Coordinates of C-alpha atoms in Angstrom, one line a residue:
X513 CA -0.2 0.2 -0.1
X514 CA 1.0 3.4 -1.1
X515 CA 1.2 6.3 1.9
X516 CA -1.4 8.9 2.0
X517 CA -0.5 12.2 0.2
X518 CA -2.3 15.4 0.0
X519 CA -4.0 15.2 -3.4
X520 CA -3.0 17.2 -6.7
X521 CA -5.5 17.7 -9.9
X522 CA -3.6 17.5 -12.7
X523 CA -5.0 19.8 -15.8
X524 CA -5.8 19.0 -18.6
X525 CA -3.6 20.7 -20.6
X526 CA -0.7 19.6 -18.8
X527 CA -1.0 16.1 -19.4
X528 CA -1.6 16.6 -23.4
X529 CA -0.1 20.2 -24.0
X530 CA -0.7 20.8 -28.2
X531 CA 1.7 19.9 -30.8
X532 CA 4.8 21.1 -31.2
X533 CA 5.6 23.1 -34.1
X534 CA 8.4 24.5 -35.4
X535 CA 9.2 26.6 -37.9
X536 CA 12.7 26.3 -40.3
X537 CA 14.8 28.7 -41.9
X538 CA 18.4 28.7 -43.5
X539 CA 20.1 29.7 -40.4
X540 CA 18.6 26.9 -37.7
X541 CA 14.4 26.7 -36.3
X542 CA 12.0 29.4 -34.5
X543 CA 9.9 27.5 -31.9
X544 CA 6.7 28.3 -33.1
X545 CA 4.1 29.3 -30.8
X546 CA 2.2 25.8 -30.1
X547 CA 5.9 24.8 -28.7
X548 CA 6.0 27.1 -26.0
X549 CA 2.1 26.5 -25.3
X550 CA 3.0 23.2 -25.1
X551 CA 5.4 23.7 -22.3
X552 CA 3.4 27.0 -20.5
X553 CA 1.0 23.7 -20.4
X554 CA 3.8 21.0 -19.3
X555 CA 4.8 24.1 -17.1
X556 CA 1.9 24.6 -15.1
X557 CA 1.2 21.5 -14.1
X558 CA 4.6 20.5 -12.4
X559 CA 4.0 24.3 -10.7
X560 CA 0.9 23.3 -9.2
X561 CA 2.3 20.0 -8.1
X562 CA 4.9 21.8 -6.2
X563 CA 2.4 24.4 -4.8
X564 CA -0.2 21.8 -3.4
X565 CA 2.3 19.2 -2.5
X566 CA 6.1 19.9 -1.2
X567 CA 8.0 16.8 -2.1
X568 CA 9.0 15.0 0.7
X569 CA 12.9 14.7 1.3
X570 CA 14.5 11.7 0.1
X571 CA 17.1 9.7 2.0
X572 CA 20.1 11.4 1.1
X573 CA 22.3 9.4 -1.8
X574 CA 25.6 8.9 -1.6
X575 CA 27.3 11.9 -3.0
X576 CA 28.4 10.5 -6.3
X577 CA 25.4 8.9 -6.7
X578 CA 22.0 9.9 -8.0
X579 CA 18.7 8.1 -7.4
X580 CA 16.2 7.4 -10.2
X581 CA 13.2 8.2 -10.1
X582 CA 10.2 6.2 -10.3
X583 CA 6.7 6.2 -9.5
X584 CA 6.5 2.5 -10.7
X585 CA 4.2 0.2 -8.6
X586 CA 5.4 -2.4 -5.8
X587 CA 4.1 -5.8 -5.8
X588 CA 1.7 -5.9 -3.3
X589 CA 1.7 -9.1 -1.1
X590 CA -0.2 -11.1 1.3
X591 CA 0.6 -10.8 4.8
X592 CA 2.1 -12.6 6.8
X593 CA 6.8 -12.6 7.1
X594 CA 7.8 -13.0 4.0
X595 CA 10.8 -16.1 3.8
X596 CA 13.9 -14.4 2.3
X597 CA 16.3 -16.1 -0.7
X598 CA 19.0 -13.9 -1.9
X599 CA 20.5 -14.2 -4.7
X600 CA 23.5 -12.0 -4.8
X601 CA 25.0 -8.6 -3.6
X602 CA 26.7 -6.2 -4.9
X603 CA 27.7 -8.0 -7.6
X604 CA 29.3 -6.5 -10.7
X605 CA 28.7 -6.6 -13.9
X606 CA 30.1 -5.1 -17.1
X607 CA 28.0 -5.0 -19.8
X608 CA 28.5 -7.4 -23.1
X609 CA 31.9 -8.7 -21.8
X610 CA 30.8 -10.9 -18.2
X611 CA 28.1 -12.5 -16.7
X612 CA 27.4 -12.4 -13.2
X613 CA 26.7 -16.5 -11.9
X614 CA 25.2 -17.4 -9.5
X615 CA 23.3 -20.6 -7.4
X616 CA 20.2 -20.7 -6.1
X617 CA 18.3 -22.9 -3.1
X618 CA 15.2 -23.2 -2.1
X619 CA 14.1 -21.3 1.4
X620 CA 14.5 -23.6 4.3
X621 CA 11.7 -24.2 6.7
X622 CA 9.8 -22.1 4.1
X623 CA 8.4 -25.1 1.5
X624 CA 5.4 -24.8 -1.5
X625 CA 3.4 -23.8 -2.9
X626 CA 3.3 -20.1 -2.0
X627 CA 1.1 -17.5 -2.0
X628 CA 3.2 -15.2 -3.6
X629 CA 6.8 -15.2 -5.1
X630 CA 8.3 -11.7 -5.8
X631 CA 11.7 -10.5 -7.2
X632 CA 13.5 -7.8 -5.7
X633 CA 16.7 -6.3 -8.0
X634 CA 18.8 -2.7 -6.5
X635 CA 20.4 -1.7 -9.4
X636 CA 23.7 0.8 -9.2
X637 CA 25.2 1.8 -12.5
X638 CA 25.8 4.4 -15.2
X639 CA 25.7 4.4 -18.9
X640 CA 28.5 6.0 -19.6
X641 CA 28.3 6.8 -23.2
X642 CA 26.6 3.1 -24.2
X643 CA 22.9 1.4 -24.4
X644 CA 22.3 -1.7 -22.5
X645 CA 19.9 -4.5 -21.3
X646 CA 20.5 -6.1 -18.6
X647 CA 18.3 -10.0 -18.1
X648 CA 18.3 -12.1 -15.1
X649 CA 17.6 -15.8 -16.0
X650 CA 16.9 -19.4 -13.4
X651 CA 17.2 -22.3 -15.8
X652 CA 17.8 -19.7 -18.3
X653 CA 14.2 -18.5 -17.6
X654 CA 14.2 -14.4 -18.1
X655 CA 12.8 -13.2 -14.7
X656 CA 13.6 -9.9 -15.0
X657 CA 14.8 -7.7 -18.4
X658 CA 15.6 -4.4 -18.4
X659 CA 17.4 -1.0 -19.3
X660 CA 20.6 0.7 -17.7
X661 CA 19.8 4.8 -17.1
X662 CA 21.8 7.4 -18.7
X663 CA 23.5 9.2 -15.9
X664 CA 25.9 12.0 -15.9
X665 CA 27.3 9.8 -11.7
X666 CA 26.4 6.9 -11.1
X667 CA 22.3 5.5 -11.0
X668 CA 20.4 4.1 -8.5
X669 CA 17.6 2.3 -8.7
X670 CA 15.0 -0.7 -7.6
X671 CA 12.7 -3.0 -9.5
X672 CA 10.1 -6.0 -8.6
X673 CA 8.9 -8.6 -10.6
X674 CA 6.2 -11.0 -9.5
X675 CA 7.4 -14.0 -10.0
X676 CA 4.9 -16.5 -8.3
X677 CA 4.0 -17.4 -12.1
X678 CA 7.7 -18.9 -12.2
X679 CA 6.6 -21.1 -8.9
X680 CA 7.8 -24.8 -10.2
X681 CA 11.9 -22.9 -10.2
X682 CA 12.2 -22.4 -7.0
X683 CA 11.3 -25.6 -5.6
X684 CA 14.8 -27.2 -5.5
X685 CA 18.6 -25.8 -6.2
X686 CA 19.6 -24.0 -9.9
X687 CA 21.6 -21.9 -11.1
X688 CA 21.2 -18.5 -12.7
X689 CA 22.8 -16.0 -14.5
X690 CA 22.8 -11.9 -14.3
X691 CA 23.6 -11.2 -18.2
X692 CA 23.8 -7.3 -20.2
X693 CA 23.6 -7.0 -24.0
X694 CA 25.2 -3.8 -25.6
X695 CA 23.4 -2.2 -28.3
X696 CA 26.7 0.3 -28.8
X697 CA 29.2 1.7 -26.9
X698 CA 32.0 4.3 -27.5
X699 CA 34.7 4.3 -24.8
X700 CA 35.8 3.1 -21.4
X701 CA 33.0 0.6 -20.0
X702 CA 30.8 1.0 -16.3
X703 CA 30.1 -2.1 -14.1
X704 CA 26.2 -2.5 -13.2
X705 CA 26.4 -4.0 -9.4
X706 CA 23.0 -5.5 -9.1
X707 CA 21.6 -7.3 -6.1
X708 CA 19.2 -9.3 -6.5
X709 CA 16.7 -11.3 -3.6
X710 CA 13.5 -13.9 -3.9
X711 CA 10.7 -13.2 -1.0
X712 CA 8.7 -15.9 -0.4
X713 CA 5.0 -15.6 1.0
X714 CA 3.4 -18.1 2.8
X715 CA 0.1 -19.6 1.7
X716 CA -3.1 -19.5 3.9
X717 CA -6.6 -19.3 4.6
X718 CA -6.3 -15.8 3.4
X719 CA -4.2 -16.2 0.6
X720 CA -4.6 -19.2 -1.1
X721 CA -1.8 -20.5 -3.0
X722 CA -2.8 -19.9 -7.4
X723 CA -2.8 -22.4 -10.0
X724 CA 0.3 -21.6 -11.0
X725 CA 1.8 -23.1 -14.1
X726 CA 3.6 -26.9 -14.0
X727 CA 6.7 -26.4 -15.7
X728 CA 8.7 -23.3 -17.6
X729 CA 11.4 -23.0 -19.8
X730 CA 13.6 -20.1 -21.0
X731 CA 13.5 -19.8 -25.1
X732 CA 16.6 -17.9 -26.3
X733 CA 16.6 -14.9 -28.7
X734 CA 15.1 -14.7 -32.1
X735 CA 16.4 -17.4 -33.1
X736 CA 14.4 -19.5 -30.9
X737 CA 15.3 -22.9 -29.7
X738 CA 14.7 -26.5 -29.2
X739 CA 12.6 -27.4 -26.1
X740 CA 11.5 -31.4 -24.7
X741 CA 8.2 -30.5 -23.2
X742 CA 6.1 -33.2 -21.1
X743 CA 3.4 -35.4 -23.2
X744 CA 0.4 -34.2 -20.5
X745 CA 0.1 -30.3 -21.5
X746 CA -3.0 -28.7 -21.3
X747 CA -2.7 -25.2 -21.2
X748 CA 0.5 -23.5 -22.7
X749 CA 1.5 -19.6 -22.9
X750 CA 4.5 -17.5 -23.8
X751 CA 6.0 -14.4 -22.5
X752 CA 7.2 -12.3 -24.4
X753 CA 9.8 -9.7 -23.7
X754 CA 8.4 -7.2 -26.4
X755 CA 9.5 -3.9 -25.6
X756 CA 12.2 -2.1 -28.1
X757 CA 13.7 1.3 -28.8
X758 CA 13.5 3.2 -32.3
X759 CA 11.2 1.4 -35.2
X760 CA 8.7 3.4 -34.9
X761 CA 11.0 5.8 -36.3
X762 CA 12.6 3.9 -39.0
X763 CA 11.3 4.8 -42.4
X764 CA 10.8 2.1 -45.5
X765 CA 14.5 0.8 -47.1
X766 CA 13.5 2.5 -50.6
X767 CA 13.0 5.5 -49.4
X768 CA 16.7 5.2 -47.3
X769 CA 18.0 4.2 -50.7
X770 CA 16.4 7.1 -52.8
X771 CA 16.1 9.7 -50.0
X772 CA 19.6 9.8 -48.5
X773 CA 18.9 12.9 -46.4
X774 CA 16.6 10.3 -44.5
X775 CA 19.7 8.7 -43.4
X776 CA 21.6 12.6 -41.9
X777 CA 23.5 12.8 -38.8
X778 CA 20.4 15.7 -38.0
X779 CA 18.4 12.4 -37.9
X780 CA 16.8 10.7 -34.5
X781 CA 19.7 8.2 -33.6
X782 CA 21.8 6.7 -31.0
X783 CA 24.8 6.2 -32.8
X784 CA 27.8 7.4 -31.8
X785 CA 30.8 9.9 -33.0
X786 CA 33.5 7.3 -32.8
X787 CA 35.3 9.4 -35.9
X788 CA 36.0 12.4 -37.6
X789 CA 32.7 12.7 -38.9
X790 CA 29.5 12.3 -37.0
X791 CA 27.0 9.6 -37.4
X792 CA 25.1 9.2 -39.9
X793 CA 21.4 8.1 -38.3
X794 CA 18.5 7.4 -39.4
X795 CA 17.1 3.1 -39.4
X796 CA 15.4 1.2 -42.2
X797 CA 12.8 -1.6 -42.1
X798 CA 10.0 0.3 -41.8
X799 CA 8.0 1.2 -38.7
X800 CA 6.2 -1.5 -38.6
X801 CA 7.0 -4.2 -36.2
X802 CA 5.5 -7.1 -34.5
X803 CA 7.0 -10.0 -32.9
X804 CA 6.0 -13.7 -34.3
X805 CA 5.8 -16.9 -32.5
X806 CA 5.9 -20.2 -34.6
X807 CA 6.3 -23.8 -33.3
X808 CA 7.7 -26.0 -35.2
X809 CA 7.7 -23.9 -38.3
X810 CA 4.0 -23.0 -38.2
X811 CA 2.7 -20.1 -37.2
X812 CA 1.1 -20.0 -33.8
X813 CA 0.6 -16.1 -32.2
X814 CA 1.5 -12.3 -32.6
X815 CA 2.6 -10.4 -29.6
X816 CA 3.0 -6.7 -30.4
X817 CA 5.5 -4.8 -29.8
X818 CA 5.7 -1.6 -27.5
X819 CA 7.3 1.8 -29.0
X820 CA 10.0 2.2 -26.0
X821 CA 12.0 5.1 -26.5
X822 CA 16.1 4.9 -26.2
X823 CA 17.8 7.3 -23.8
X824 CA 19.3 9.7 -26.7
X825 CA 17.5 11.6 -29.8
X826 CA 20.6 11.6 -31.2
X827 CA 24.5 11.5 -30.9
X828 CA 23.9 15.3 -29.7
X829 CA 20.8 15.3 -28.3
X830 CA 22.1 12.4 -25.5
X831 CA 20.9 11.6 -21.9
X832 CA 17.5 13.0 -22.2
X833 CA 14.8 10.0 -21.4
X834 CA 16.0 9.1 -18.6
X835 CA 16.6 11.9 -15.9
X836 CA 15.5 11.7 -13.7
X837 CA 12.6 10.1 -14.5
X838 CA 12.3 7.4 -17.3
X839 CA 9.7 7.1 -19.9
X840 CA 7.6 3.6 -20.0
X841 CA 9.0 0.5 -20.1
X842 CA 12.2 1.6 -19.9
X843 CA 13.9 -0.2 -16.6
X844 CA 11.7 -2.6 -15.7
X845 CA 9.8 -4.4 -18.8
X846 CA 6.7 -6.0 -18.7
X847 CA 6.1 -9.1 -20.8
X848 CA 3.6 -9.7 -22.8
X849 CA 1.5 -12.9 -22.5
X850 CA 0.2 -14.5 -25.6
X851 CA -1.9 -17.7 -25.4
X852 CA -0.1 -21.0 -27.3
X853 CA -3.4 -23.3 -25.8
X854 CA -4.6 -24.6 -28.7
X855 CA -1.0 -25.9 -29.3
X856 CA -1.1 -28.1 -26.6
X857 CA -1.2 -31.4 -28.7
X858 CA 1.2 -30.2 -30.7
X859 CA 3.6 -29.1 -28.0
X860 CA 2.4 -32.4 -26.6
X861 CA 3.7 -35.1 -29.6
X862 CA 6.9 -36.8 -29.6
X863 CA 10.5 -35.4 -29.8
X864 CA 11.9 -31.7 -29.8
X865 CA 10.0 -28.7 -30.5
X866 CA 11.1 -25.9 -31.6
X867 CA 9.1 -22.5 -30.7
X868 CA 10.4 -19.1 -32.4
X869 CA 10.4 -15.8 -31.7
X870 CA 11.0 -13.8 -35.0
X871 CA 11.4 -9.3 -34.3
X872 CA 13.1 -6.3 -35.1
X873 CA 15.2 -7.1 -31.6
X874 CA 16.4 -10.3 -30.3
X875 CA 13.4 -11.1 -28.6
X876 CA 13.3 -13.5 -24.8
X877 CA 10.1 -15.4 -23.7
X878 CA 9.6 -18.0 -21.9
X879 CA 7.6 -20.8 -21.9
X880 CA 4.5 -21.6 -19.1
X881 CA 2.5 -24.8 -19.2
X882 CA -0.5 -26.8 -17.3
X883 CA -0.2 -30.3 -17.6
X884 CA -2.7 -33.1 -16.3
X885 CA -2.3 -34.3 -13.6
X886 CA -3.8 -38.0 -13.9
X887 CA -2.6 -38.7 -17.3
X888 CA 0.9 -39.2 -18.6
X889 CA 0.0 -38.8 -22.4
X890 CA -2.2 -36.0 -23.7
X891 CA -3.6 -36.3 -27.3
X892 CA -5.2 -34.0 -29.5
X893 CA -4.7 -31.4 -32.8
X894 CA -5.5 -28.2 -33.9
X895 CA -8.0 -28.4 -36.5
X896 CA -8.3 -24.4 -37.4
X897 CA -5.5 -21.7 -38.1
X898 CA -6.2 -18.5 -39.7
X899 CA -2.3 -17.2 -39.0
X900 CA -1.5 -19.8 -41.0
X901 CA -0.6 -18.2 -44.8
X902 CA -1.4 -14.8 -43.3
X903 CA 1.7 -13.2 -42.6
X904 CA 2.1 -9.5 -42.0
X905 CA 1.7 -7.5 -45.2
X906 CA 1.5 -3.8 -44.3
X907 CA 0.8 -1.3 -46.6
X908 CA 2.8 1.9 -47.1
X909 CA 1.6 5.4 -48.6
X910 CA 4.6 7.2 -49.5
X911 CA 3.9 10.8 -50.1
X912 CA 8.0 12.1 -50.0
X913 CA 8.8 15.0 -52.8
X914 CA 11.9 17.5 -53.4
X915 CA 11.6 20.5 -53.7
X916 CA 14.6 23.1 -54.7
X917 CA 16.0 22.5 -51.5
X918 CA 13.6 20.9 -49.1
X919 CA 11.8 17.5 -48.8
X920 CA 8.2 17.6 -47.9
X921 CA 5.8 14.8 -47.3
X922 CA 4.4 11.8 -45.9
X923 CA 4.5 8.1 -44.9
X924 CA 1.8 6.4 -44.4
X925 CA 1.9 2.4 -42.8
X926 CA -1.0 0.6 -42.3
X927 CA -1.3 -2.5 -40.7
X928 CA -5.1 -4.4 -39.8
X929 CA -5.1 -8.2 -39.2
X930 CA -7.4 -10.6 -37.3
X931 CA -7.3 -14.5 -37.2
X932 CA -8.1 -17.3 -35.0
X933 CA -6.8 -20.6 -34.1
X934 CA -8.7 -23.6 -32.7
X935 CA -7.4 -27.5 -30.8
X936 CA -8.9 -29.5 -28.7
X937 CA -7.4 -32.2 -25.9
X938 CA -8.6 -35.3 -25.1
X939 CA -7.6 -34.8 -20.5
X940 CA -8.7 -36.9 -18.2
X941 CA -11.9 -34.8 -17.3
X942 CA -12.6 -34.7 -21.3
X943 CA -12.3 -33.1 -24.4
X944 CA -10.9 -29.6 -23.4
X945 CA -11.6 -27.3 -26.7
X946 CA -9.9 -24.1 -27.1
X947 CA -10.1 -20.9 -29.4
X948 CA -7.9 -17.5 -29.3
X949 CA -9.6 -15.1 -31.4
X950 CA -7.0 -12.2 -32.0
X951 CA -7.8 -9.6 -33.6
X952 CA -4.8 -6.1 -34.4
X953 CA -4.8 -2.4 -35.6
X954 CA -1.9 -0.2 -36.4
X955 CA -1.1 3.5 -37.7
X956 CA 2.0 4.9 -37.8
X957 CA 2.3 8.3 -39.9
X958 CA 5.3 9.8 -40.1
X959 CA 5.5 13.6 -41.3
X960 CA 8.6 15.1 -42.7
X961 CA 10.7 18.2 -43.8
X962 CA 14.0 18.7 -44.5
X963 CA 15.8 21.8 -45.4
X964 CA 19.0 21.9 -47.4
X965 CA 19.2 18.3 -49.2
X966 CA 22.6 19.0 -50.3
X967 CA 24.8 19.7 -46.5
X968 CA 21.8 19.5 -44.2
X969 CA 20.5 22.0 -41.8
X970 CA 17.0 21.5 -40.5
X971 CA 15.0 17.8 -39.7
X972 CA 11.7 17.6 -38.5
X973 CA 10.5 14.0 -37.6
X974 CA 6.8 14.2 -36.6
X975 CA 4.9 10.6 -35.8
X976 CA 1.3 9.5 -34.5
X977 CA 1.5 5.9 -33.8
X978 CA -1.9 4.0 -33.1
X979 CA -1.2 0.4 -32.2
X980 CA -4.0 -1.9 -30.7
X981 CA -4.5 -5.6 -30.1
X982 CA -7.9 -7.6 -28.9
X983 CA -7.8 -10.9 -28.0
X984 CA -10.3 -13.3 -26.4
X985 CA -9.4 -17.1 -25.3
X986 CA -12.4 -19.6 -24.6
X987 CA -12.2 -23.0 -23.3
X988 CA -15.0 -25.8 -23.5
X989 CA -15.9 -29.1 -22.3
X990 CA -19.3 -29.8 -24.3
X991 CA -21.1 -27.4 -23.5
X992 CA -19.6 -25.6 -20.6
X993 CA -17.6 -22.6 -20.8
X994 CA -14.4 -23.4 -18.2
X995 CA -12.2 -20.2 -18.7
X996 CA -12.6 -16.6 -20.4
X997 CA -10.0 -14.3 -20.8
X998 CA -10.2 -11.0 -22.9
X999 CA -7.3 -9.0 -23.4
X1000 CA -6.8 -5.8 -25.1
X1001 CA -3.1 -3.8 -25.0
X1002 CA -3.0 0.2 -26.8
X1003 CA 0.1 1.8 -27.3
X1004 CA -0.8 5.4 -28.7
X1005 CA 2.6 7.3 -29.3
X1006 CA 2.8 11.0 -30.6
X1007 CA 6.3 11.7 -31.5
X1008 CA 7.8 15.1 -32.5
X1009 CA 11.6 15.7 -33.2
X1010 CA 13.3 18.6 -34.8
X1011 CA 17.1 19.6 -35.5
X1012 CA 18.7 22.4 -36.7
X1013 CA 22.5 22.5 -37.5
X1014 CA 25.9 24.1 -38.6
X1015 CA 27.5 23.2 -42.3
X1016 CA 31.0 23.1 -41.5
X1017 CA 33.4 22.2 -44.9
X1018 CA 36.5 21.1 -43.9
X1019 CA 37.9 17.6 -45.5
X1020 CA 34.2 17.5 -46.4
X1021 CA 31.1 18.5 -45.9
X1022 CA 29.4 18.3 -41.9
X1023 CA 26.4 18.8 -40.7
X1024 CA 26.8 19.4 -36.9
X1025 CA 23.4 19.0 -35.0
X1026 CA 22.9 22.2 -33.1
X1027 CA 19.6 23.2 -31.5
X1028 CA 16.2 21.4 -31.4
X1029 CA 13.5 20.0 -29.6
X1030 CA 11.9 16.1 -28.1
X1031 CA 8.5 16.1 -28.1
X1032 CA 6.6 12.9 -26.6
X1033 CA 3.4 12.0 -25.4
X1034 CA 3.1 8.0 -24.9
X1035 CA 0.5 6.2 -23.0
X1036 CA 0.5 2.2 -22.6
X1037 CA -3.5 0.6 -21.6
X1038 CA -4.2 -2.3 -20.4
X1039 CA -7.6 -4.1 -19.9
X1040 CA -8.6 -7.4 -19.0
X1041 CA -11.1 -10.2 -17.9
X1042 CA -10.9 -13.5 -16.9
X1043 CA -13.7 -15.6 -16.2
X1044 CA -13.8 -19.5 -14.8
X1045 CA -15.9 -21.9 -12.7
X1046 CA -18.4 -19.1 -12.4
X1047 CA -15.9 -16.3 -10.3
X1048 CA -14.9 -13.6 -12.5
X1049 CA -12.1 -10.3 -12.5
X1050 CA -11.6 -7.7 -14.4
X1051 CA -8.4 -4.8 -14.2
X1052 CA -8.0 -2.1 -15.6
X1053 CA -4.3 -0.1 -16.8
X1054 CA -3.3 3.3 -17.5
X1055 CA 0.1 4.9 -17.3
X1056 CA 1.5 8.1 -19.7
X1057 CA 4.5 9.8 -20.0
X1058 CA 4.6 13.4 -21.6
X1059 CA 8.4 14.8 -21.7
X1060 CA 9.1 18.2 -23.6
X1061 CA 13.6 18.8 -24.6
X1062 CA 14.4 21.9 -25.9
X1063 CA 18.5 22.0 -25.9
X1064 CA 20.9 24.7 -27.6
X1065 CA 24.2 23.4 -28.5
X1066 CA 25.4 26.8 -29.7
X1067 CA 24.6 29.1 -26.4
X1068 CA 25.3 26.8 -24.5
X1069 CA 21.4 26.8 -23.3
X1070 CA 19.6 23.3 -22.2
X1071 CA 16.3 23.1 -20.8
X1072 CA 16.0 19.4 -19.3
X1073 CA 13.7 16.8 -19.6
X1074 CA 10.1 18.9 -18.2
X1075 CA 7.9 15.0 -17.5
X1076 CA 4.5 14.7 -16.1
X1077 CA 4.4 10.8 -15.7
X1078 CA 0.9 9.4 -14.2
X1079 CA 0.3 5.4 -13.8
X1080 CA -3.8 4.7 -13.0
X1081 CA -4.4 0.7 -11.4
X1082 CA -7.7 -0.5 -10.9
X1083 CA -9.6 -3.6 -10.6
X1084 CA -13.0 -5.0 -9.9
X1085 CA -11.8 -6.2 -6.2
X1086 CA -11.4 -3.2 -4.7
X1087 CA -8.1 -2.5 -6.0
X1088 CA -7.2 1.3 -6.3
X1089 CA -3.7 3.1 -7.6
X1090 CA -3.1 6.3 -8.3
X1091 CA 0.2 8.1 -9.0
X1092 CA 1.9 11.1 -10.9
X1093 CA 5.3 12.1 -10.6
X1094 CA 6.4 15.5 -12.2
X1095 CA 10.3 16.4 -13.3
X1096 CA 10.8 20.2 -14.2
X1097 CA 14.4 21.3 -15.6
X1098 CA 15.6 17.4 -15.0
X1099 CA 14.8 17.4 -11.5
X1100 CA 11.8 15.8 -9.9
X1101 CA 9.1 19.1 -9.4
X1102 CA 6.5 16.8 -6.8
X1103 CA 4.6 13.5 -6.8
X1104 CA 0.9 12.7 -5.5
X1105 CA 0.2 9.2 -4.5
X1106 CA -4.2 8.0 -4.4
X1107 CA -5.5 10.9 -5.7
X1108 CA -8.8 9.8 -7.2
X1109 CA -8.8 6.4 -5.2
X1110 CA -11.2 6.4 -2.2
X1111 CA -10.4 8.4 0.7
X1112 CA -7.2 9.3 -1.5
X1113 CA -4.7 6.6 -0.2
X1114 CA -4.1 3.6 -2.9
X1115 CA -5.3 0.2 -1.5
X1116 CA -4.4 -2.2 -3.9
X1117 CA -5.1 -6.4 -3.1
X1118 CA -2.2 -8.6 -2.8
X1119 CA -3.0 -10.8 -5.5
X1120 CA -3.9 -8.1 -8.0
X1121 CA -0.8 -6.7 -10.9
X1122 CA -0.8 -3.0 -11.2
X1123 CA 1.9 -3.2 -13.9
X1124 CA 0.2 -4.8 -16.3
X1125 CA 1.4 -8.3 -15.6
X1126 CA -0.4 -11.1 -16.6
X1127 CA -2.8 -12.5 -14.4
X1128 CA -2.9 -17.1 -13.5
X1129 CA -5.4 -18.7 -12.1

């Protein structure tokens, strides 16, 4: 439960600032009234927070460390004192060079089944010129994945994850690893220092153990991996870590080849300056992305990508989206759940099975299965699969056109698809038939305005992304509905980037970014309903992030990230959580917790998932 704080209303203008509009000139860029109005609205919202809610003095960090500001929810837990297992303490990891190996042993005198198991991790480190992700695995299963922040000093941050679904792993000793993957690097690598602990809460009459999966398997990266599975699977899910940066800013390969100005040092990107010339920015491959799941070569499911932001907007527009509060899904990535239950009969067949993940970046995932404990072998079949033979075919409309010294136009990318997969298994309780129906709608509209086709002087890229997925899973036995689950995910994003630069002619023509603006308005919406055996549960998550950053390198002025972050969760069992964080000039301005909940106090039931992760039962 979050502590009660005085509620502070957020003005609507601050939650959704006006779009930024910039006017380009051959000598640079001037902010139009829309940009100023957006910054004023955001500043007013933060000022109201500061006036109504003075920020409580935090614990004094060490002089050379900076805590990462966050309003991420803690994992709610049942009453009672937990058993604690420390996986490792203050272990150093140099990204891409090392792994932290550890050995897990079950908590003595604290046998399962547990009502809840919570992973808590504490980190200290700095990106120092490279972007990286870290992953904690146990027996090859990813329990946690997150990115590293980009701070000038050593940053410290905390993460929590509900890992009750992985209880199968915690019943006996196992080996694990903490590892990292770098995206870009230049300079000396700085170590990441991490501590990880597991908290086990005993099951009681008031907090019974949930029906967690009977086995869990890790899958590796985008090449998938062969798995030898039990032959009595009746339900199967795949939890996919689906957050990745930059893909939503990319343009089709043909445009990148034909319009070379889109690959410019003024364009968005996080390449680093390795030589005497500035790096090219921008990316190809188009702006549509999805994670495609196949089983033994047959399409079996699709997960949407979340448009996660990178800390850098440009090689000179660095350390923007982290300080002091990261954007959504940056430091703690919540996996997206794909229902593979119609393929249970295929997974039960003899021999190894290959579950393959294809996407824009290497993708981590874990397979969770439920077994028929009264039958060693369960047969069945897949009877319908309209996803097979229905690959992604995004429609792209391009109006880019050059005139004199400018390039203007729009790249509009759309994709709509629905599919249905049905399968059955003959279990000890009779034939279970599962149908998964899913529909997705994707649209990304990118507007471009470039000045200086021979010597880049100004680059504008404004995009509006809407990505939604609706999934309905239903299991029946005869005429009886045993399980009915619906899930809606929506990831809207408005991303506006303007960059002006100076042209330098020495050994060659160079464009050096000098001043620019980045504006982001983003949300993550998750709605779930579950019904089984006369019981039902519904939950609703609304996360939003709004930020504006302006930088003028030439005059030494740097208005750091001004942001508003709002996290909201409710369910039909009385849970209510509201939290808001405002930052101004690169520092935390104020926080609110509980505003809008009964008594202006956050209360979350112990079985809820306020981070939006999937809930098993």
